[in-house]
Amino acid sequence: MSEEQHATLVAEQFDDQVQQYQAASLGMWVFLTTEVLFFGGLFASYTIYRYLHYPGFEIGSHHLEVLWGATNTAVLICSSLTMALAVRAAQLGKIKDLIGFLVVTLIFGLIFLFIKFAMEWRHEYLEGLAPGVNFTYAGPHAHQVEMFMIFYFVLTGLHALHMIVGCGIMTTLIILALRGAFSKGHYNAVEIAGLYWHFVDIVWIFLFPLLYLIGGRY
Amino acid sequence: MGTVTTTTLQQPQAEEYRVHYLNAKYGIKSWLLTTDHKRIAWLYLVSTTFFFVIGGVAAAMMRLNLVSPQGAIVQPETYNKLFTIHGTIMIFFFLAPAVPTVLGNFLIPMMIGARDVAFPRLNLLSWYIFITAGMIFIYSVIAGGVDTGWTFYTPLSTSYVNTHVISAAMAVFISGFSSILTGLNFVVTIHKMRAPGLTWFRLPLFIWSMYAASLIFILAMPVIAITMVLVMLERLFHVGIFDPALGGDPILFQHLFWFFGHPEVYILVLPAMGVISELIAAFSRRRVFGYGFVGFSSFAIAVLSFLVWGHHMFVSGQSVYAGIFFSAMSMAVAIPSAVKVFNWTATLYKGSVSYEAPMLYALGFIGLFTIGGLTGVFLASLGLDVFLHDTYFVIAHFHFIMVGGAVMGYMGGLHYWWPKMTGKLYPDYWARLAACIIFIGFVLTFGPQFILGFEGLPRRYAMYPPNFQFLNIMSSAGASILAVGYIMPLFYLVWSLKYGPEAGPNPWGAKGLEWETASPPPVHNFDKTPVVTEEAYAYGAHPAPVTTAAS
Amino acid sequence: MSELVSHVERKKVYVLVWVVLLCFTALTTGVAYIDLGAFNTVVALAIAVCKASIVVLFFMHLRHSEKLIRLVVGVAVFWLCILIVISLSDFATRFRISRPSWPQSQPVTVHHLDMSPGTTTAE
Ligand code: HEM
Ligand SMILES: [Cu+2]
């Protein structure tokens, strides 16, 4: 690689590409740590209310559609695979593969969001399970069930927001890749976007059992 | 000069025109779009000072009101808004950002021999986020104010008050992200951008404490952010997240709030402690006694501060078992704090101490922080706190730490590095005078509040029984002295910008990479990456050079 | 300057990881339909932890990362535990002193907090 090329690829505060790469990846991991604590506040509240209001949480959970939850889990796992393959393609400098995998990842992300909103949220809203907007459930433990649904909406909502951001990032990466912004040895953005994407996947991996599987389904 | 390979910069070039970060570019755009950490520090200096003034005006109005037992100037409703504005602005918009974003931004890259922070554009983004948050808070003040206290306790904030809680909570939420990004930037910078040879144990202690504070930013701020989201949701939809009538638990809010809240108070004081370590070393001309202990105590504080939050909730109805745990952990956190105090004091011993203005602040810090910390141990005792909770004793406790400690440290740091930031010297006489006035004003303001609290005067009331009037007037009188002390630097520091004599690269004859480059520093801090070959504060090895010119 | 390429994983590994993750998903869904009592939750969470670890180790390359990055992950998990465990421990021990005879396994606060019409105050 020539000197000029080197200069354009390394920001001026860094000495070399290795330092830049390490800083970017450390930065992303630290950011994900803040995300863990960000979701953590909700997970802690969820845990405590689940402990306090177990009967209502169980009833609320049983109003959710396990099959959609499981399907969406699978969708996200598939998207994680394609994301990992996208990073791999970037590592090897196979830009065409990279673009392909990014597009597939984006599509999986959109499928997830479609299922989440159009299949699930809409359904729960119509069933009268949306606290503050349309909550008509009047069976046993109504307030507890409402509390569960609050956490369901806040947790999945926040997660969906992260998915939307993720889809935005995917789109940006695709455009950048099309413009030839990535090359072998220069793919930091892809790698750290991948970290973000997998993290969002992990959040869902926990949300699925915590929201859909309370008390089992037997 | 032992620690740097290039000394060319230090030639006195007084007459020659030298390009540095301040005159490299001109115009408002060159400031608002800058990614230079030194200029961003200035952006923060101006904006946090602005917030400090607002918070100070609110405080002045409160103190004025408390001159009379019936409340001299405002209605109780207004008084509630005043202390909310004061607390929120001082904590979220002045003190939390002040030392990290002004001194930290300016100094971290310089102290570690880097050209900039790891993510300069992110750094600028943090400032814009901060300003957005601040403006939203100002909006809620102008729109009618908030009266929940800076703590936003539920269900008061979610179900009862009808003031501008949502916008205020939004402001806190957004400011959290600014802090998170700053903390992230610093952590990565300190890990990845150190100059060759600058190992962890050669770092100035300011870096250690900034690192610890950044850790707290990263780990605590997200929790307050999400908690504010819950408060906003609860207020918008009244779904009962914190409403006991609907199955919510207000104490859960307190847990989430103080999980952030107590570490937050250490965000305020840790960076100031770092400043004090620098000042004590520079003005005693000695390496800080027990360097490793002081460094690691910052980490101990950062970790322990996450295990004590329930000491704010002893009388909230929290489990007594939790109370016992939190009480014990709170007392434990006093240990690393004391380690620092003892080590600073030991550094003074046999040091050749001189009393320039920054040192006066540092000495003030040590005394006042000690009192603040020790009264913290009082409050951490389960039984005593039942009596002292929510009284003026608590007010005095945390003001001794946050104003007597953190603000003193900030002022000291500002005076110490002002010549580096501006290239100019301020009049030392006036600076010393201001430091003394601040100290006297401070003790007069908050000293009586310990007694008031011990006699049982609760905090957050606009009125009080007449027998408390004497001490209240004393406190208000002290506050006016304090105000004079804070306004003075505004004048002589601004004056020095134009009329101050040239500072030269190292007016204090201090050690540290930041003193080995010109003042004001060049755009990229160092003309050549420095190589570090010795530990920090190596005063013994090289008797204090007053001018570092290599001629 | 040498080209900067972080560790490249074999494609086969990724596909294998993917299959394992899908199996775990099927497993956790399936187990929910078997009555294991309290262990339903334990199993579901254990599987989730396994899945998350696999994602972190393989997809996020933690296996080949610097020590520092592993430390960051450890810190995140540890602090999450602090938050959850300590705040939960308050709720778990809150009523014992005032009601020493309280049956400890019961979800205590039904009495204290839930005012929904369907709940009776004495179980
Ligand atoms: C030496 C260690 C410390 C101990 C043991 C300690 C202990 C306490 C305790 C027990 C309380 C609660 C009192 C009550 O509300 O009844 C308290 C309040 C407070 N402390 Fe400390 N503290 C310490 C250090 C600090 C530091 C370093 C700061 C700030 C930089 C600080 C700032 C505060 C604040 C702001 C409050 C009041 C918050 C409010 O209710 O608005 N403390 N402290
Ligand atoms: Cu505290």
CSV table of N, CA, C and O in Angstrom, one decimal, chain B residues 2-41:
chain,number,residue,atom,x,y,z
B,2,GLY,N,14.3,15.4,30.7
B,2,GLY,CA,14.5,14.0,30.5
B,2,GLY,C,13.4,13.3,29.7
B,2,GLY,O,13.7,12.3,29.1
B,3,THR,N,12.2,13.8,29.7
B,3,THR,CA,11.2,12.9,29.3
B,3,THR,C,10.7,13.1,27.8
B,3,THR,O,9.8,12.5,27.4
B,4,VAL,N,11.4,14.1,27.2
B,4,VAL,CA,10.8,14.3,25.8
B,4,VAL,C,12.0,14.4,24.8
B,4,VAL,O,13.1,14.8,25.2
B,5,THR,N,11.8,13.9,23.7
B,5,THR,CA,12.9,13.9,22.7
B,5,THR,C,13.0,15.2,22.0
B,5,THR,O,14.1,15.5,21.4
B,6,THR,N,12.0,16.0,22.0
B,6,THR,CA,12.1,17.2,21.2
B,6,THR,C,11.9,18.4,22.1
B,6,THR,O,11.0,18.5,22.9
B,7,THR,N,12.9,19.3,22.0
B,7,THR,CA,12.8,20.5,22.9
B,7,THR,C,12.8,21.8,22.1
B,7,THR,O,12.7,22.9,22.6
B,8,THR,N,12.7,21.6,20.8
B,8,THR,CA,12.8,22.8,19.9
B,8,THR,C,11.7,23.8,20.2
B,8,THR,O,11.9,25.0,20.2
B,9,LEU,N,10.5,23.2,20.5
B,9,LEU,CA,9.4,24.1,20.8
B,9,LEU,C,9.6,25.1,21.9
B,9,LEU,O,8.9,26.1,22.0
B,10,GLN,N,10.4,24.7,22.8
B,10,GLN,CA,10.5,25.5,24.0
B,10,GLN,C,11.4,26.6,23.9
B,10,GLN,O,11.6,27.4,24.9
B,11,GLN,N,12.0,26.8,22.8
B,11,GLN,CA,12.8,28.0,22.6
B,11,GLN,C,11.9,29.2,22.8
B,11,GLN,O,10.8,29.2,22.2
B,12,PRO,N,12.3,30.2,23.5
B,12,PRO,CA,11.4,31.4,23.6
B,12,PRO,C,11.4,32.1,22.3
B,12,PRO,O,12.4,32.5,21.8
B,13,GLN,N,10.2,32.2,21.7
B,13,GLN,CA,10.1,32.8,20.4
B,13,GLN,C,9.1,34.0,20.5
B,13,GLN,O,8.3,34.2,19.7
B,14,ALA,N,9.2,34.7,21.7
B,14,ALA,CA,8.2,35.7,22.0
B,14,ALA,C,7.9,36.6,20.9
B,14,ALA,O,6.7,36.8,20.6
B,15,GLU,N,8.8,37.1,20.2
B,15,GLU,CA,8.5,38.1,19.1
B,15,GLU,C,8.0,37.4,17.9
B,15,GLU,O,7.2,37.9,17.2
B,16,GLU,N,8.5,36.2,17.6
B,16,GLU,CA,8.1,35.5,16.4
B,16,GLU,C,6.6,35.1,16.5
B,16,GLU,O,6.1,34.8,17.5
B,17,TYR,N,6.0,35.1,15.3
B,17,TYR,CA,4.6,34.7,15.3
B,17,TYR,C,4.6,33.2,15.3
B,17,TYR,O,5.2,32.5,14.4
B,18,ARG,N,3.9,32.6,16.2
B,18,ARG,CA,3.9,31.2,16.3
B,18,ARG,C,2.4,30.7,16.2
B,18,ARG,O,1.5,31.2,16.8
B,19,VAL,N,2.2,29.7,15.3
B,19,VAL,CA,0.9,29.1,15.1
B,19,VAL,C,0.6,28.1,16.3
B,19,VAL,O,1.4,27.2,16.5
B,20,HIS,N,-0.5,28.4,17.0
B,20,HIS,CA,-1.0,27.4,18.0
B,20,HIS,C,-2.5,27.2,17.8
B,20,HIS,O,-3.1,27.7,16.9
B,21,TYR,N,-3.0,26.4,18.7
B,21,TYR,CA,-4.4,25.9,18.4
B,21,TYR,C,-5.4,27.1,18.5
B,21,TYR,O,-6.5,27.0,17.9
B,22,LEU,N,-5.0,28.2,19.2
B,22,LEU,CA,-6.0,29.3,19.3
B,22,LEU,C,-6.0,30.2,18.0
B,22,LEU,O,-7.0,30.7,17.7
B,23,ASN,N,-4.8,30.3,17.4
B,23,ASN,CA,-4.8,31.2,16.3
B,23,ASN,C,-4.6,30.5,15.0
B,23,ASN,O,-4.5,31.1,13.9
B,24,ALA,N,-4.8,29.2,15.0
B,24,ALA,CA,-4.6,28.4,13.7
B,24,ALA,C,-5.7,28.7,12.8
B,24,ALA,O,-5.6,28.8,11.6
B,25,LYS,N,-6.9,29.0,13.4
B,25,LYS,CA,-8.1,29.3,12.6
B,25,LYS,C,-8.9,30.3,13.3
B,25,LYS,O,-8.9,30.4,14.5
B,26,TYR,N,-9.6,31.1,12.6
B,26,TYR,CA,-10.5,32.1,13.2
B,26,TYR,C,-11.9,31.9,12.8
B,26,TYR,O,-12.2,31.2,11.8
B,27,GLY,N,-12.8,32.5,13.5
B,27,GLY,CA,-14.2,32.5,13.1
B,27,GLY,C,-15.1,31.6,13.9
B,27,GLY,O,-14.5,30.6,14.4
B,28,ILE,N,-16.3,31.9,14.0
B,28,ILE,CA,-17.2,31.1,14.8
B,28,ILE,C,-17.3,29.7,14.4
B,28,ILE,O,-17.4,28.7,15.1
B,29,LYS,N,-17.2,29.5,13.0
B,29,LYS,CA,-17.3,28.1,12.5
B,29,LYS,C,-16.1,27.3,12.9
B,29,LYS,O,-16.2,26.1,13.2
B,30,SER,N,-15.0,27.9,13.0
B,30,SER,CA,-13.8,27.2,13.4
B,30,SER,C,-13.9,26.7,14.8
B,30,SER,O,-13.2,25.8,15.2
B,31,TRP,N,-14.8,27.3,15.6
B,31,TRP,CA,-15.0,26.8,17.0
B,31,TRP,C,-16.1,25.8,17.0
B,31,TRP,O,-16.0,24.7,17.6
B,32,LEU,N,-17.3,26.1,16.3
B,32,LEU,CA,-18.4,25.2,16.5
B,32,LEU,C,-18.3,23.9,15.7
B,32,LEU,O,-19.0,23.0,16.0
B,33,LEU,N,-17.3,23.9,14.8
B,33,LEU,CA,-17.2,22.6,14.0
B,33,LEU,C,-15.8,22.0,14.3
B,33,LEU,O,-15.3,21.1,13.6
B,34,THR,N,-15.2,22.5,15.3
B,34,THR,CA,-13.8,22.0,15.6
B,34,THR,C,-13.8,20.6,16.1
B,34,THR,O,-14.8,20.1,16.7
B,35,THR,N,-12.8,19.8,15.8
B,35,THR,CA,-12.7,18.5,16.4
B,35,THR,C,-11.4,18.5,17.3
B,35,THR,O,-11.1,17.4,17.8
B,36,ASP,N,-10.8,19.6,17.5
B,36,ASP,CA,-9.6,19.7,18.3
B,36,ASP,C,-10.1,19.6,19.8
B,36,ASP,O,-10.9,20.4,20.3
B,37,HIS,N,-9.5,18.6,20.5
B,37,HIS,CA,-9.9,18.4,21.9
B,37,HIS,C,-9.7,19.7,22.8
B,37,HIS,O,-10.5,20.0,23.7
B,38,LYS,N,-8.7,20.5,22.4
B,38,LYS,CA,-8.5,21.7,23.2
B,38,LYS,C,-9.5,22.8,23.0
B,38,LYS,O,-10.0,23.4,23.9
B,39,ARG,N,-10.0,22.9,21.7
B,39,ARG,CA,-11.1,23.8,21.5
B,39,ARG,C,-12.4,23.3,22.0
B,39,ARG,O,-13.2,24.1,22.5
B,40,ILE,N,-12.6,22.0,22.0
B,40,ILE,CA,-13.8,21.5,22.6
B,40,ILE,C,-13.9,21.7,24.1
B,40,ILE,O,-14.9,22.0,24.6
B,41,ALA,N,-12.7,21.7,24.7
B,41,ALA,CA,-12.6,22.0,26.1
B,41,ALA,C,-13.1,23.4,26.3
B,41,ALA,O,-13.8,23.7,27.3
